Short mmCIF file of C-alpha atoms in Angstrom, two decimals:
data_model
loop_
_atom_site.label_atom_id
_atom_site.label_comp_id
_atom_site.label_asym_id
_atom_site.label_seq_id
_atom_site.Cartn_x
_atom_site.Cartn_y
_atom_site.Cartn_z
CA MET A 1 105.01 55.72 90.72
CA LEU A 2 106.38 54.54 93.45
CA ALA A 3 106.30 50.90 95.14
CA LEU A 4 105.43 52.29 99.15
CA THR A 5 102.90 54.23 98.37
CA GLU A 6 99.45 54.08 99.18
CA THR A 7 97.25 55.95 97.19
CA VAL A 8 97.13 55.65 93.00
CA GLY A 9 96.82 58.66 91.34
CA LEU A 10 98.21 62.97 91.73
CA LYS A 11 97.74 65.87 93.16
CA VAL A 12 95.99 68.92 92.06
CA ILE A 13 96.96 72.36 92.95
CA LEU A 14 95.07 75.56 91.36
CA HIS A 15 97.00 78.29 91.77
CA ASP A 16 98.52 82.22 90.42
CA GLN A 17 101.35 82.24 88.22
CA ASN A 18 103.32 84.44 89.85
CA GLU A 19 102.23 81.74 92.92
CA ILE A 20 104.82 78.76 93.77
CA PRO A 21 102.46 75.65 94.71
CA PHE A 22 102.76 73.66 98.24
CA PRO A 23 101.29 69.77 97.09
CA GLU A 24 101.74 69.45 100.75
CA ASP A 25 99.49 71.99 102.34
CA ASP A 26 96.77 72.75 99.26
CA GLY A 27 95.54 70.69 96.95
CA MET A 28 93.22 67.78 95.91
CA ILE A 29 93.46 64.82 95.10
CA VAL A 30 92.71 62.88 91.38
CA SER A 31 91.71 59.49 91.17
CA ALA A 32 93.99 57.16 88.88
CA GLY A 33 91.25 55.03 85.94
CA ALA A 34 88.41 58.87 86.99
CA HIS A 35 87.52 60.99 84.45
CA THR A 36 87.82 64.37 87.78
CA GLN A 37 86.16 67.19 86.79
CA ILE A 38 87.24 70.52 88.42
CA ILE A 39 85.16 73.33 88.47
CA ALA A 40 87.19 76.69 89.77
CA GLN A 41 85.97 79.75 90.80
CA ARG A 42 88.89 82.53 90.99
CA LEU A 43 88.46 84.64 94.74
CA GLU A 44 90.99 87.27 94.67
CA VAL A 45 92.02 89.37 98.53
CA GLU A 46 92.09 92.73 99.39
CA ARG A 47 93.46 93.26 102.58
CA ALA A 48 94.90 96.38 103.87
CA PRO A 49 98.36 97.52 105.49
CA LEU A 50 98.88 98.33 108.60
CA PRO A 51 97.62 100.02 111.43
CA VAL A 52 94.45 97.99 110.34
CA LYS A 53 95.28 94.76 112.49
CA PRO A 54 97.14 91.01 111.32
CA GLY A 55 98.21 94.11 108.46
CA CYS A 56 99.39 92.68 105.65
CA ARG A 57 102.54 92.89 103.03
CA ALA A 58 102.85 93.78 99.88
CA GLU A 59 102.83 91.51 97.16
CA GLN A 60 106.79 93.21 95.32
CA ASP A 61 108.73 92.67 98.60
CA ASN A 62 110.46 89.59 98.87
CA SER A 63 113.74 91.34 99.81
CA SER A 64 113.56 88.42 102.33
CA ASN A 65 112.19 85.66 100.54
CA TYR A 66 115.01 82.84 99.13
CA TYR A 67 112.21 81.59 96.41
CA SER A 68 112.48 84.39 94.12
CA GLN A 69 115.90 84.82 94.23
CA VAL A 70 115.56 81.33 92.83
CA ILE A 71 112.54 82.38 90.05
CA PRO A 72 112.56 85.98 89.82
CA GLY A 73 108.53 87.18 88.93
CA LEU A 74 107.47 85.95 92.31
CA ARG A 75 104.57 87.36 94.33
CA TYR A 76 105.50 87.76 98.12
CA GLN A 77 103.10 84.63 99.89
CA GLU A 78 103.45 83.64 103.41
CA LYS A 79 103.85 80.38 103.32
CA THR A 80 106.92 81.47 101.17
CA CYS A 81 108.20 83.88 103.81
CA TRP A 82 107.81 81.39 106.56
CA ARG A 83 110.13 78.36 104.77
CA SER A 84 112.49 81.00 104.32
CA CYS A 85 112.32 82.30 108.30
CA LEU A 86 112.97 78.45 108.22
CA GLN A 87 115.51 78.08 105.91
CA LYS A 88 118.06 81.29 108.30
CA GLU A 89 116.82 80.27 110.99
CA ILE A 90 118.80 76.76 109.99
CA VAL A 91 121.45 78.48 108.68
CA ARG A 92 122.12 80.27 111.93
CA ARG A 93 122.37 77.22 114.21
CA CYS A 94 123.81 74.58 112.11
CA GLY A 95 125.65 76.41 110.11
CA CYS A 96 124.21 74.67 107.07
CA GLN A 97 121.17 74.98 105.25
CA SER A 98 118.16 72.93 104.05
CA GLY A 99 117.76 71.02 101.00
CA TYR A 100 114.34 71.10 101.38
CA TYR A 101 114.20 74.87 100.77
CA PRO A 102 115.88 77.35 98.09
CA GLY A 103 118.76 78.66 100.66
CA PRO A 104 122.43 81.13 100.96
CA GLY A 105 123.80 78.74 98.43
CA VAL A 106 125.77 77.22 101.74
CA GLY A 107 126.27 73.64 102.28
CA VAL A 108 123.79 70.91 102.56
CA CYS A 109 122.74 69.64 106.43
CA GLN A 110 124.31 65.99 105.49
CA HIS A 111 121.13 64.03 107.27
CA ARG A 112 124.14 60.97 107.98
CA ASP A 113 125.90 63.90 110.17
CA PRO A 114 124.11 62.94 113.59
CA ASP A 115 124.89 66.49 114.93
CA ASP A 116 123.37 68.43 111.05
CA SER A 117 119.54 65.93 111.71
CA ASN A 118 119.41 66.51 115.74
CA CYS A 119 119.76 70.89 114.78
CA THR A 120 117.30 70.42 111.85
CA ASP A 121 114.69 67.83 113.65
CA THR A 122 115.07 70.91 117.04
CA VAL A 123 114.57 74.14 114.50
CA GLN A 124 111.64 72.44 112.75
CA LEU A 125 110.30 71.38 115.84
CA GLN A 126 110.00 75.01 117.18
CA TYR A 127 108.59 75.78 113.74
CA ARG A 128 105.53 73.52 113.18
CA SER A 129 105.03 74.16 116.80
CA GLY A 130 104.97 77.96 116.07
CA GLU A 131 107.76 79.32 118.59
CA LEU A 132 110.39 80.22 115.87
CA GLN A 133 110.18 84.52 115.77
CA CYS A 134 108.84 85.01 111.48
CA ASP A 135 107.78 88.81 110.46
CA CYS A 136 105.15 86.75 108.44
CA LEU A 137 102.22 88.72 107.70
CA PRO A 138 99.85 87.84 104.82
CA ALA A 139 99.86 89.47 101.85
CA CYS A 140 97.84 92.36 100.84
CA HIS A 141 96.84 90.84 97.68
CA GLU A 142 96.53 86.43 97.17
CA THR A 143 94.84 85.45 94.64
CA SER A 144 93.61 81.94 95.18
CA PHE A 145 90.36 79.59 93.71
CA LYS A 146 87.90 77.85 95.26
CA ALA A 147 87.57 74.56 93.47
CA VAL A 148 84.47 71.50 93.42
CA ALA A 149 85.33 68.21 91.98
CA SER A 150 83.59 65.43 90.75
CA ASN A 151 84.36 61.81 88.73
CA ALA A 152 83.74 59.00 86.50
CA LEU A 153 85.34 55.97 85.80
CA TRP A 154 87.78 56.34 83.00
CA PRO A 155 88.65 54.56 81.11
CA THR A 156 85.19 52.21 80.03
CA GLY A 157 85.97 48.78 78.86
CA HIS A 158 83.41 50.06 74.84
CA ALA A 159 85.47 53.32 74.34
CA TRP A 160 88.52 51.62 75.21
CA ASP A 161 90.06 50.84 71.45
CA LEU A 162 89.29 54.37 70.38
CA ILE A 163 91.39 55.41 73.86
CA LYS A 164 94.16 53.66 73.93
CA ALA A 165 94.51 55.40 70.42
CA LYS A 166 94.49 58.20 71.62
CA LEU A 167 97.29 56.92 73.82
CA GLU A 168 99.31 55.40 71.82
CA VAL A 169 99.68 58.64 69.44
CA TYR A 170 100.61 60.94 72.74
CA PHE A 171 102.86 58.43 73.73
CA PRO A 172 104.70 56.39 71.08
CA TYR A 173 106.70 54.56 73.47
CA LEU A 174 103.42 52.54 74.82
CA LYS A 175 103.08 50.51 71.76
CA ASP A 176 105.89 48.06 72.80
CA ARG A 177 102.99 47.27 75.51
CA ASN A 178 100.47 45.38 75.98
CA MET A 179 98.15 48.15 77.36
CA THR A 180 94.66 46.71 78.93
CA VAL A 181 91.52 48.48 81.22
CA GLY A 182 93.14 47.51 84.11
CA TRP A 183 96.06 48.57 84.23
CA ALA A 184 94.69 52.63 81.86
CA ARG A 185 93.26 52.75 85.13
CA GLU A 186 95.89 52.21 87.26
CA ASN A 187 98.10 54.59 85.44
CA PHE A 188 95.81 56.94 83.49
CA ALA A 189 93.87 60.04 84.77
CA LYS A 190 91.57 62.18 82.92
CA VAL A 191 91.46 66.00 84.54
CA GLU A 192 89.42 68.04 83.20
CA VAL A 193 89.72 72.20 84.82
CA PHE A 194 87.60 74.46 83.99
CA TYR A 195 85.84 78.38 85.26
CA PRO A 196 81.78 77.48 84.94
CA ALA A 197 81.65 81.30 84.45
CA LEU A 198 83.19 84.39 83.74
CA ASN A 199 82.96 85.57 86.90
CA PHE A 200 85.30 86.55 89.96
CA GLU A 201 84.53 86.87 93.30
CA LYS A 202 87.19 89.84 95.28
CA VAL A 203 86.69 90.46 98.71
CA THR A 204 87.89 93.14 100.08
CA GLN A 205 89.04 94.25 103.48
CA SER A 206 89.20 98.23 104.85
CA GLN A 207 89.49 100.07 108.22
CA ALA A 208 86.05 100.98 109.34
CA TYR A 209 86.54 103.78 112.28
CA TYR A 210 89.52 106.25 111.55
CA GLU A 211 90.76 108.24 113.72
CA LEU A 212 88.35 111.18 112.48
CA ASP A 213 85.20 109.35 113.49
CA LEU A 214 87.44 108.40 117.70
CA LEU A 215 87.54 112.66 117.57
CA SER A 216 84.26 113.27 116.11
CA ASP A 217 82.72 110.34 118.82
CA ILE A 218 84.34 112.23 121.93
CA GLY A 219 83.19 115.58 120.96
CA GLY A 220 79.63 114.98 120.80
CA VAL A 221 79.18 112.89 123.76
CA LEU A 222 81.68 116.04 126.58
CA GLY A 223 79.35 118.03 124.52
CA PHE A 224 76.00 116.26 125.59
CA TRP A 225 77.07 115.60 128.91
CA ILE A 226 78.32 119.42 128.69
CA GLY A 227 74.79 120.22 127.55
CA LEU A 228 73.42 118.28 130.30
CA SER A 229 75.21 119.66 132.84
CA VAL A 230 74.77 123.08 132.14
CA ALA A 231 70.87 122.47 132.23
CA SER A 232 71.19 120.69 134.89
CA LEU A 233 73.06 123.70 137.00
CA LEU A 234 70.30 126.70 135.40
CA GLU A 235 67.12 124.85 136.57
CA LEU A 236 69.08 124.33 140.21
CA VAL A 237 69.48 128.02 139.92
CA GLU A 238 65.73 128.60 139.32
CA PHE A 239 64.50 126.53 141.62
CA ALA A 240 65.97 128.45 144.18
CA ILE A 241 65.11 132.16 142.87
CA LEU A 242 61.18 130.00 143.65
CA LEU A 243 62.32 128.18 146.89
CA PHE A 244 63.39 132.10 148.05
CA ALA A 245 60.51 133.76 146.42
CA ALA A 246 58.08 131.50 147.47
CA LEU A 247 59.49 131.33 151.03
CA PHE A 248 59.03 135.00 150.71
CA SER A 249 55.70 135.29 149.45
CA SER A 250 54.87 133.44 152.50
CA GLY A 251 56.01 135.18 155.08
CA HIS A 252 54.74 138.33 154.24
CA LYS A 253 50.93 137.27 154.07
CA VAL A 254 51.36 135.79 157.59
CA THR A 255 53.04 139.11 159.00
CA ALA A 256 50.30 140.93 157.54
CA VAL A 257 47.84 139.12 158.84
CA LYS A 258 48.76 139.29 163.05
CA LYS A 259 48.50 142.88 162.25
CA VAL A 260 45.36 143.12 161.14
CA LYS A 261 44.53 140.91 163.41
CA ASP A 262 45.80 142.92 166.68
CA GLU A 263 43.89 146.43 164.98
CA GLU A 264 40.84 144.36 165.44
CA LYS A 265 41.35 143.90 169.60
#
């Protein structure tokens, strides 16, 4: 353990065997001197490709991924894509590659060189602020783990002799050390990871509205309004006919009444 670290422990990351872990972004801290139990549940996400937004990239698409060149068989990850994009930008603008990420094999940037240091710092700043144009979509198939941790003090005083004997069997070089409970609590941790049940959760993304549905809806709406327009036109024609018929009948009756009155006179 480094003398300048502020915490004593380790970081545990649950990930698929075909993926690269990134401790700086993910994982949970496990304290030294504790017995930690981690309950894990597997989560699988299936995303729909374009035109469903934001789209996704197939797990075999690692053509521009430097990580897959170092470790063959890795599936596509959005994080490896972003870091490969950052490395490409450093190589393009600085003429060297960062030593923190895999690269094309050019010379490593020297941080003692002011030009290399300033150039890489500028690119890193643009990367963190989201100014780099990287075509990094989420993976179409992604596996992650939901984890819940609980811990208790370990080792205990009354069980120390048994634990000490086991440690000396697993780590023979510890026999020469004067191991105490306090020393063990600062340098060891017990971690158990298990599934509470042999099942997993799967989330599938699918297109909710297709082009055929759109055309059907447009046709239905147009048919509805056209039907209303034709019905309204027929009603207007019917109203005009009834109006003329009523006016004609009313004028004929008035004329007949006038003729009868003249004959009586």
